[in-house]
PDB file of C-alpha atoms in Angstrom:
ATOM      1  CA  MET A   1       0.168  -0.181  -0.032  1.00  0.00           C
ATOM      2  CA  THR A   2       1.336   3.565  -0.689  1.00  0.00           C
ATOM      3  CA  GLY A   3       1.572   5.638   2.009  1.00  0.00           C
ATOM      4  CA  ASP A   4       0.299   9.202   2.314  1.00  0.00           C
ATOM      5  CA  LYS A   5       3.139  10.581   0.833  1.00  0.00           C
ATOM      6  CA  ASP A   6       2.049   8.932  -2.174  1.00  0.00           C
ATOM      7  CA  TRP A   7      -1.593  10.032  -1.897  1.00  0.00           C
ATOM      8  CA  TYR A   8      -1.983  11.128  -5.659  1.00  0.00           C
ATOM      9  CA  ARG A   9      -1.585   7.566  -6.760  1.00  0.00           C
ATOM     10  CA  GLN A  10      -4.918   6.621  -4.759  1.00  0.00           C
ATOM     11  CA  ALA A  11      -7.039   9.560  -5.193  1.00  0.00           C
ATOM     12  CA  PHE A  12      -6.918  10.478  -8.960  1.00  0.00           C
ATOM     13  CA  ASN A  13      -9.254   7.801 -10.114  1.00  0.00           C
ATOM     14  CA  THR A  14     -12.599   7.107 -11.743  1.00  0.00           C
ATOM     15  CA  GLU A  15     -14.404   8.077  -8.394  1.00  0.00           C
ATOM     16  CA  TYR A  16     -12.722  11.218  -8.215  1.00  0.00           C
ATOM     17  CA  LEU A  17     -13.839  11.954 -11.735  1.00  0.00           C
ATOM     18  CA  ASP A  18     -17.244  10.977 -10.984  1.00  0.00           C
ATOM     19  CA  LEU A  19     -17.534  13.108  -7.709  1.00  0.00           C
ATOM     20  CA  TYR A  20     -16.385  16.269  -9.676  1.00  0.00           C
ATOM     21  CA  ALA A  21     -18.482  15.516 -12.713  1.00  0.00           C
ATOM     22  CA  HIS A  22     -19.699  19.388 -12.543  1.00  0.00           C
ATOM     23  CA  ARG A  23     -16.104  20.481 -13.546  1.00  0.00           C
ATOM     24  CA  SER A  24     -17.220  20.564 -17.568  1.00  0.00           C
ATOM     25  CA  ASP A  25     -15.391  21.274 -20.483  1.00  0.00           C
ATOM     26  CA  ALA A  26     -17.599  24.251 -20.850  1.00  0.00           C
ATOM     27  CA  ALA A  27     -16.240  25.761 -17.931  1.00  0.00           C
ATOM     28  CA  ALA A  28     -12.932  24.589 -19.049  1.00  0.00           C
ATOM     29  CA  THR A  29     -13.287  26.734 -22.131  1.00  0.00           C
ATOM     30  CA  GLU A  30     -13.991  29.703 -20.063  1.00  0.00           C
ATOM     31  CA  GLU A  31     -11.001  29.008 -17.785  1.00  0.00           C
ATOM     32  CA  VAL A  32      -8.497  29.067 -20.422  1.00  0.00           C
ATOM     33  CA  ALA A  33      -9.682  31.636 -22.842  1.00  0.00           C
ATOM     34  CA  TRP A  34      -7.872  34.331 -21.366  1.00  0.00           C
ATOM     35  CA  LEU A  35      -4.625  32.323 -21.261  1.00  0.00           C
ATOM     36  CA  SER A  36      -5.211  31.341 -24.742  1.00  0.00           C
ATOM     37  CA  GLU A  37      -5.929  34.855 -26.473  1.00  0.00           C
ATOM     38  CA  VAL A  38      -3.791  37.155 -24.018  1.00  0.00           C
ATOM     39  CA  VAL A  39      -0.870  35.093 -22.501  1.00  0.00           C
ATOM     40  CA  ILE A  40      -0.416  32.653 -25.198  1.00  0.00           C
ATOM     41  CA  GLY A  41      -1.312  34.816 -27.726  1.00  0.00           C
ATOM     42  CA  GLY A  42      -3.179  34.749 -31.230  1.00  0.00           C
ATOM     43  CA  LYS A  43      -0.843  32.293 -33.533  1.00  0.00           C
ATOM     44  CA  PRO A  44      -0.699  28.545 -32.775  1.00  0.00           C
ATOM     45  CA  ARG A  45       1.724  27.193 -30.358  1.00  0.00           C
ATOM     46  CA  THR A  46       3.272  24.145 -28.924  1.00  0.00           C
ATOM     47  CA  LEU A  47       1.732  23.247 -25.291  1.00  0.00           C
ATOM     48  CA  LEU A  48       2.153  20.805 -22.743  1.00  0.00           C
ATOM     49  CA  ASP A  49      -0.526  20.499 -20.151  1.00  0.00           C
ATOM     50  CA  LEU A  50       1.334  19.314 -17.165  1.00  0.00           C
ATOM     51  CA  GLY A  51      -0.838  16.918 -14.727  1.00  0.00           C
ATOM     52  CA  CYS A  52      -3.630  17.136 -17.238  1.00  0.00           C
ATOM     53  CA  GLY A  53      -5.877  14.854 -15.602  1.00  0.00           C
ATOM     54  CA  ALA A  54      -8.736  13.866 -17.607  1.00  0.00           C
ATOM     55  CA  GLY A  55      -7.975  16.446 -20.334  1.00  0.00           C
ATOM     56  CA  ARG A  56     -10.634  19.393 -19.914  1.00  0.00           C
ATOM     57  CA  HIS A  57      -8.242  22.110 -20.420  1.00  0.00           C
ATOM     58  CA  THR A  58      -5.850  19.980 -22.841  1.00  0.00           C
ATOM     59  CA  ARG A  59      -9.165  19.885 -25.081  1.00  0.00           C
ATOM     60  CA  ALA A  60     -10.223  23.630 -24.417  1.00  0.00           C
ATOM     61  CA  LEU A  61      -6.556  24.468 -25.561  1.00  0.00           C
ATOM     62  CA  ALA A  62      -6.638  22.298 -28.716  1.00  0.00           C
ATOM     63  CA  ARG A  63      -9.640  23.584 -29.896  1.00  0.00           C
ATOM     64  CA  SER A  64      -8.306  27.307 -29.888  1.00  0.00           C
ATOM     65  CA  GLY A  65      -5.915  26.076 -32.665  1.00  0.00           C
ATOM     66  CA  HIS A  66      -2.848  24.988 -30.302  1.00  0.00           C
ATOM     67  CA  GLU A  67      -1.230  21.797 -30.418  1.00  0.00           C
ATOM     68  CA  VAL A  68      -1.303  20.133 -27.116  1.00  0.00           C
ATOM     69  CA  LEU A  69       0.051  17.246 -25.174  1.00  0.00           C
ATOM     70  CA  GLY A  70      -1.293  16.404 -21.811  1.00  0.00           C
ATOM     71  CA  ILE A  71       0.751  14.224 -19.401  1.00  0.00           C
ATOM     72  CA  ASP A  72      -0.520  12.632 -16.227  1.00  0.00           C
ATOM     73  CA  LEU A  73       0.138   9.876 -13.762  1.00  0.00           C
ATOM     74  CA  SER A  74      -3.245   8.369 -13.543  1.00  0.00           C
ATOM     75  CA  ARG A  75      -3.864   5.821 -15.953  1.00  0.00           C
ATOM     76  CA  ASP A  76      -7.608   5.966 -15.058  1.00  0.00           C
ATOM     77  CA  LEU A  77      -7.854   9.961 -15.623  1.00  0.00           C
ATOM     78  CA  LEU A  78      -5.795   9.726 -18.994  1.00  0.00           C
ATOM     79  CA  GLN A  79      -8.172   6.859 -20.102  1.00  0.00           C
ATOM     80  CA  ARG A  80     -11.109   9.146 -19.592  1.00  0.00           C
ATOM     81  CA  ALA A  81      -9.251  11.921 -21.605  1.00  0.00           C
ATOM     82  CA  GLN A  82      -8.754   9.621 -24.377  1.00  0.00           C
ATOM     83  CA  GLU A  83     -12.319   8.660 -24.558  1.00  0.00           C
ATOM     84  CA  ALA A  84     -13.541  12.050 -24.850  1.00  0.00           C
ATOM     85  CA  GLY A  85     -11.713  12.439 -28.090  1.00  0.00           C
ATOM     86  CA  GLY A  86     -10.548  15.798 -29.706  1.00  0.00           C
ATOM     87  CA  PRO A  87      -7.475  16.993 -31.480  1.00  0.00           C
ATOM     88  CA  SER A  88      -5.347  16.876 -28.351  1.00  0.00           C
ATOM     89  CA  HIS A  89      -2.786  14.160 -27.471  1.00  0.00           C
ATOM     90  CA  TYR A  90      -1.694  12.404 -23.985  1.00  0.00           C
ATOM     91  CA  CYS A  91       0.843  10.511 -22.549  1.00  0.00           C
ATOM     92  CA  ARG A  92       1.568   9.019 -19.130  1.00  0.00           C
ATOM     93  CA  GLY A  93       4.345  10.115 -17.014  1.00  0.00           C
ATOM     94  CA  ASP A  94       5.907  11.370 -13.544  1.00  0.00           C
ATOM     95  CA  MET A  95       6.019  15.110 -13.746  1.00  0.00           C
ATOM     96  CA  ARG A  96       9.505  14.877 -11.875  1.00  0.00           C
ATOM     97  CA  GLN A  97      10.856  12.744 -14.834  1.00  0.00           C
ATOM     98  CA  LEU A  98       8.986  13.786 -18.057  1.00  0.00           C
ATOM     99  CA  PRO A  99       9.531  11.227 -20.996  1.00  0.00           C
ATOM    100  CA  LEU A 100       9.602  14.024 -23.281  1.00  0.00           C
ATOM    101  CA  ALA A 101      12.557  15.738 -25.258  1.00  0.00           C
ATOM    102  CA  ASN A 102      14.480  18.816 -24.333  1.00  0.00           C
ATOM    103  CA  ALA A 103      13.387  22.189 -25.972  1.00  0.00           C
ATOM    104  CA  HIS A 104      10.199  21.097 -27.357  1.00  0.00           C
ATOM    105  CA  PHE A 105       7.405  23.143 -26.125  1.00  0.00           C
ATOM    106  CA  ASP A 106       6.538  26.855 -26.150  1.00  0.00           C
ATOM    107  CA  PHE A 107       4.504  27.012 -23.131  1.00  0.00           C
ATOM    108  CA  VAL A 108       3.985  24.626 -20.119  1.00  0.00           C
ATOM    109  CA  LEU A 109       0.934  24.996 -18.139  1.00  0.00           C
ATOM    110  CA  SER A 110       0.349  23.741 -14.651  1.00  0.00           C
ATOM    111  CA  LEU A 111      -3.428  24.437 -14.021  1.00  0.00           C
ATOM    112  CA  PHE A 112      -5.842  23.912 -11.178  1.00  0.00           C
ATOM    113  CA  THR A 113      -3.385  23.147  -8.432  1.00  0.00           C
ATOM    114  CA  SER A 114      -1.269  20.268 -10.230  1.00  0.00           C
ATOM    115  CA  PHE A 115       1.638  21.324  -8.218  1.00  0.00           C
ATOM    116  CA  GLY A 116       3.280  20.958  -4.594  1.00  0.00           C
ATOM    117  CA  TYR A 117       2.024  17.272  -4.261  1.00  0.00           C
ATOM    118  CA  PHE A 118       5.247  15.629  -3.186  1.00  0.00           C
ATOM    119  CA  PRO A 119       6.426  15.592   0.354  1.00  0.00           C
ATOM    120  CA  THR A 120       9.474  17.632  -0.074  1.00  0.00           C
ATOM    121  CA  ASP A 121      10.680  21.054  -1.563  1.00  0.00           C
ATOM    122  CA  ASP A 122      13.186  19.403  -3.325  1.00  0.00           C
ATOM    123  CA  GLU A 123      10.973  16.921  -4.939  1.00  0.00           C
ATOM    124  CA  ASN A 124       8.723  19.754  -6.131  1.00  0.00           C
ATOM    125  CA  ALA A 125      11.623  21.763  -7.275  1.00  0.00           C
ATOM    126  CA  ILE A 126      12.571  18.985  -9.448  1.00  0.00           C
ATOM    127  CA  VAL A 127       9.457  19.368 -11.424  1.00  0.00           C
ATOM    128  CA  ILE A 128      10.089  23.000 -12.217  1.00  0.00           C
ATOM    129  CA  ARG A 129      13.664  22.007 -13.441  1.00  0.00           C
ATOM    130  CA  GLU A 130      12.073  19.496 -15.990  1.00  0.00           C
ATOM    131  CA  VAL A 131       9.763  22.295 -17.221  1.00  0.00           C
ATOM    132  CA  VAL A 132      12.821  24.162 -17.959  1.00  0.00           C
ATOM    133  CA  ARG A 133      14.238  21.240 -19.834  1.00  0.00           C
ATOM    134  CA  VAL A 134      11.546  20.655 -21.993  1.00  0.00           C
ATOM    135  CA  LEU A 135      10.751  24.369 -22.851  1.00  0.00           C
ATOM    136  CA  LYS A 136      12.147  25.980 -25.895  1.00  0.00           C
ATOM    137  CA  ARG A 137      14.573  28.933 -25.406  1.00  0.00           C
ATOM    138  CA  ASP A 138      12.395  31.927 -24.097  1.00  0.00           C
ATOM    139  CA  GLY A 139       9.612  29.569 -23.477  1.00  0.00           C
ATOM    140  CA  GLU A 140       7.044  30.317 -20.959  1.00  0.00           C
ATOM    141  CA  PHE A 141       5.589  28.505 -17.897  1.00  0.00           C
ATOM    142  CA  VAL A 142       2.313  29.408 -16.641  1.00  0.00           C
ATOM    143  CA  LEU A 143       1.696  28.103 -12.960  1.00  0.00           C
ATOM    144  CA  ASP A 144      -1.977  28.279 -11.605  1.00  0.00           C
ATOM    145  CA  PHE A 145      -1.741  27.508  -7.739  1.00  0.00           C
ATOM    146  CA  LEU A 146      -3.725  28.216  -4.551  1.00  0.00           C
ATOM    147  CA  ASN A 147      -3.114  31.376  -2.763  1.00  0.00           C
ATOM    148  CA  ALA A 148      -1.730  30.640   0.245  1.00  0.00           C
ATOM    149  CA  PRO A 149      -2.892  33.614   2.166  1.00  0.00           C
ATOM    150  CA  MET A 150      -6.627  32.978   1.278  1.00  0.00           C
ATOM    151  CA  VAL A 151      -6.497  29.233   1.907  1.00  0.00           C
ATOM    152  CA  ARG A 152      -5.580  29.872   5.400  1.00  0.00           C
ATOM    153  CA  ALA A 153      -8.180  32.585   6.129  1.00  0.00           C
ATOM    154  CA  THR A 154     -11.007  31.009   4.515  1.00  0.00           C
ATOM    155  CA  LEU A 155     -10.548  27.204   5.100  1.00  0.00           C
ATOM    156  CA  VAL A 156     -13.720  25.179   5.967  1.00  0.00           C
ATOM    157  CA  SER A 157     -13.061  22.511   8.410  1.00  0.00           C
ATOM    158  CA  SER A 158     -15.712  20.065   7.074  1.00  0.00           C
ATOM    159  CA  THR A 159     -18.379  19.645   4.393  1.00  0.00           C
ATOM    160  CA  THR A 160     -20.770  16.736   3.439  1.00  0.00           C
ATOM    161  CA  SER A 161     -22.310  16.483   0.293  1.00  0.00           C
ATOM    162  CA  SER A 162     -24.466  13.773  -1.643  1.00  0.00           C
ATOM    163  CA  HIS A 163     -23.463  12.364  -4.933  1.00  0.00           C
ATOM    164  CA  GLY A 164     -26.220   9.828  -6.148  1.00  0.00           C
ATOM    165  CA  ASP A 165     -26.250   7.264  -3.464  1.00  0.00           C
ATOM    166  CA  GLN A 166     -23.007   8.215  -2.099  1.00  0.00           C
ATOM    167  CA  THR A 167     -22.284  10.649   0.542  1.00  0.00           C
ATOM    168  CA  MET A 168     -18.978  12.402   0.640  1.00  0.00           C
ATOM    169  CA  VAL A 169     -17.316  13.853   3.879  1.00  0.00           C
ATOM    170  CA  GLN A 170     -14.394  16.006   3.153  1.00  0.00           C
ATOM    171  CA  GLN A 171     -12.204  17.276   6.536  1.00  0.00           C
ATOM    172  CA  ARG A 172      -9.736  19.901   5.774  1.00  0.00           C
ATOM    173  CA  ARG A 173      -6.915  21.326   7.971  1.00  0.00           C
ATOM    174  CA  ILE A 174      -3.527  23.159   7.827  1.00  0.00           C
ATOM    175  CA  SER A 175      -0.535  20.913   8.853  1.00  0.00           C
ATOM    176  CA  SER A 176       1.091  21.254  12.313  1.00  0.00           C
ATOM    177  CA  ASP A 177       3.980  23.094  10.939  1.00  0.00           C
ATOM    178  CA  GLY A 178       1.672  25.322   8.512  1.00  0.00           C
ATOM    179  CA  ARG A 179       3.365  23.810   5.407  1.00  0.00           C
ATOM    180  CA  ARG A 180       0.662  21.856   3.719  1.00  0.00           C
ATOM    181  CA  VAL A 181      -3.111  21.958   3.279  1.00  0.00           C
ATOM    182  CA  ILE A 182      -4.529  18.520   3.949  1.00  0.00           C
ATOM    183  CA  LYS A 183      -7.716  17.131   3.228  1.00  0.00           C
ATOM    184  CA  ARG A 184      -9.197  13.753   4.143  1.00  0.00           C
ATOM    185  CA  VAL A 185     -12.343  12.574   1.992  1.00  0.00           C
ATOM    186  CA  SER A 186     -14.610   9.750   3.238  1.00  0.00           C
ATOM    187  CA  LEU A 187     -16.966   8.250   0.591  1.00  0.00           C
ATOM    188  CA  THR A 188     -19.633   5.960   1.815  1.00  0.00           C
ATOM    189  CA  GLY A 189     -22.513   3.946  -0.145  1.00  0.00           C
ATOM    190  CA  PRO A 190     -24.127   0.780  -0.755  1.00  0.00           C
ATOM    191  CA  ASP A 191     -21.537  -0.810  -2.557  1.00  0.00           C
ATOM    192  CA  GLN A 192     -18.328   0.873  -0.888  1.00  0.00           C
ATOM    193  CA  ASP A 193     -16.449   2.857   1.669  1.00  0.00           C
ATOM    194  CA  ARG A 194     -13.573   4.481   0.839  1.00  0.00           C
ATOM    195  CA  GLN A 195     -11.272   7.101   2.230  1.00  0.00           C
ATOM    196  CA  TRP A 196      -8.367   8.897   0.987  1.00  0.00           C
ATOM    197  CA  THR A 197      -6.108  11.984   1.792  1.00  0.00           C
ATOM    198  CA  GLU A 198      -4.978  14.864  -0.389  1.00  0.00           C
ATOM    199  CA  SER A 199      -2.088  16.869   0.750  1.00  0.00           C
ATOM    200  CA  VAL A 200      -0.801  19.819  -1.174  1.00  0.00           C
ATOM    201  CA  ARG A 201       2.476  21.946  -0.289  1.00  0.00           C
ATOM    202  CA  LEU A 202       1.043  25.438   0.806  1.00  0.00           C
ATOM    203  CA  PHE A 203       3.531  27.448  -0.894  1.00  0.00           C
ATOM    204  CA  GLY A 204       3.190  31.207  -0.649  1.00  0.00           C
ATOM    205  CA  ARG A 205       3.818  33.728  -3.768  1.00  0.00           C
ATOM    206  CA  ASP A 206       7.293  34.666  -2.727  1.00  0.00           C
ATOM    207  CA  GLU A 207       8.203  30.801  -2.257  1.00  0.00           C
ATOM    208  CA  LEU A 208       7.361  30.141  -5.718  1.00  0.00           C
ATOM    209  CA  ILE A 209       8.971  33.210  -7.449  1.00  0.00           C
ATOM    210  CA  SER A 210      12.147  32.165  -5.586  1.00  0.00           C
ATOM    211  CA  MET A 211      11.631  28.398  -6.641  1.00  0.00           C
ATOM    212  CA  LEU A 212      11.329  29.628 -10.273  1.00  0.00           C
ATOM    213  CA  HIS A 213      14.072  32.076 -10.174  1.00  0.00           C
ATOM    214  CA  ALA A 214      16.309  29.265  -8.919  1.00  0.00           C
ATOM    215  CA  ALA A 215      15.314  27.133 -11.770  1.00  0.00           C
ATOM    216  CA  ASP A 216      16.395  29.757 -14.422  1.00  0.00           C
ATOM    217  CA  PHE A 217      13.092  31.427 -14.724  1.00  0.00           C
ATOM    218  CA  THR A 218      12.344  35.094 -14.598  1.00  0.00           C
ATOM    219  CA  VAL A 219       8.675  35.802 -13.379  1.00  0.00           C
ATOM    220  CA  THR A 220       7.155  38.405 -15.251  1.00  0.00           C
ATOM    221  CA  GLU A 221       3.643  38.676 -14.073  1.00  0.00           C
ATOM    222  CA  VAL A 222       1.454  37.679 -11.256  1.00  0.00           C
ATOM    223  CA  PHE A 223      -2.242  37.509 -11.482  1.00  0.00           C
ATOM    224  CA  GLY A 224      -5.054  36.584  -8.677  1.00  0.00           C
ATOM    225  CA  SER A 225      -7.032  34.719 -11.122  1.00  0.00           C
ATOM    226  CA  LEU A 226      -7.005  33.080 -14.589  1.00  0.00           C
ATOM    227  CA  ASP A 227      -8.828  36.128 -16.265  1.00  0.00           C
ATOM    228  CA  GLY A 228      -5.685  38.341 -15.530  1.00  0.00           C
ATOM    229  CA  GLN A 229      -6.930  40.286 -12.150  1.00  0.00           C
ATOM    230  CA  ARG A 230      -4.133  41.631 -10.107  1.00  0.00           C
ATOM    231  CA  TRP A 231      -2.962  39.501  -7.351  1.00  0.00           C
ATOM    232  CA  THR A 232      -3.571  40.520  -3.727  1.00  0.00           C
ATOM    233  CA  SER A 233      -3.403  38.306  -0.808  1.00  0.00           C
ATOM    234  CA  LYS A 234      -7.153  38.041  -0.835  1.00  0.00           C
ATOM    235  CA  SER A 235      -7.047  36.772  -4.440  1.00  0.00           C
ATOM    236  CA  PRO A 236      -8.683  33.269  -5.275  1.00  0.00           C
ATOM    237  CA  ARG A 237      -5.618  32.125  -6.797  1.00  0.00           C
ATOM    238  CA  CYS A 238      -1.845  32.716  -7.580  1.00  0.00           C
ATOM    239  CA  VAL A 239      -0.939  32.624 -11.205  1.00  0.00           C
ATOM    240  CA  LEU A 240       2.287  32.908 -12.040  1.00  0.00           C
ATOM    241  CA  ARG A 241       3.960  33.803 -15.632  1.00  0.00           C
ATOM    242  CA  ALA A 242       7.714  32.937 -16.095  1.00  0.00           C
ATOM    243  CA  LYS A 243       9.970  32.827 -18.821  1.00  0.00           C
ATOM    244  CA  LYS A 244      13.181  30.665 -19.339  1.00  0.00           C
ATOM    245  CA  ARG A 245      16.329  32.319 -19.569  1.00  0.00           C
TER     246      ARG A 245
END
């Protein structure tokens, strides 16, 4: 059995997709519209959707005319992505060791908090170094992450919701050292009881900027959402745009 440090191997499966079925392709199209038009620009680009999951954003970006590859570790999520069809492509891999050529992509996108999963800062920094490796010269990285001050200020400790004949209880807390946000999910129903943990490193904006600079990126802009709003401590997101030096 994998431990909590490998929680992402257990959490992202078909049940995860069913529970979050409200996250639609239509919503994904809206979420990437500003990125595609303003950040990436009008002409077609070569993109990597890092931690693509079931490919919602991958498909949306491909529909905008870009050449997009989605990569994820979850076989279940990738299968769902491939079943959805569309012009995008997918492969399976660990973001700490991408099975991809050097200097291939114009942009790498990490969307919807697909970063900070690993137990040590060194392992998370490896991900950023891999992003540098697969980007072309002057390529760009967009990191869409949670906004740590807002998470700490607004964390709801427990919620219960119904999904058909299943009940989901989510319990959330900040780790004792203040460095991670941890969610314990319990799913109960007539045919199964299942529990899993999600644990994400609670990087602040300045920590992320330092990590990017250390990996030979120049951070050019920081936004508070995926529609280009200015970042503040009360923003819903922390979206960093960084250029490979």
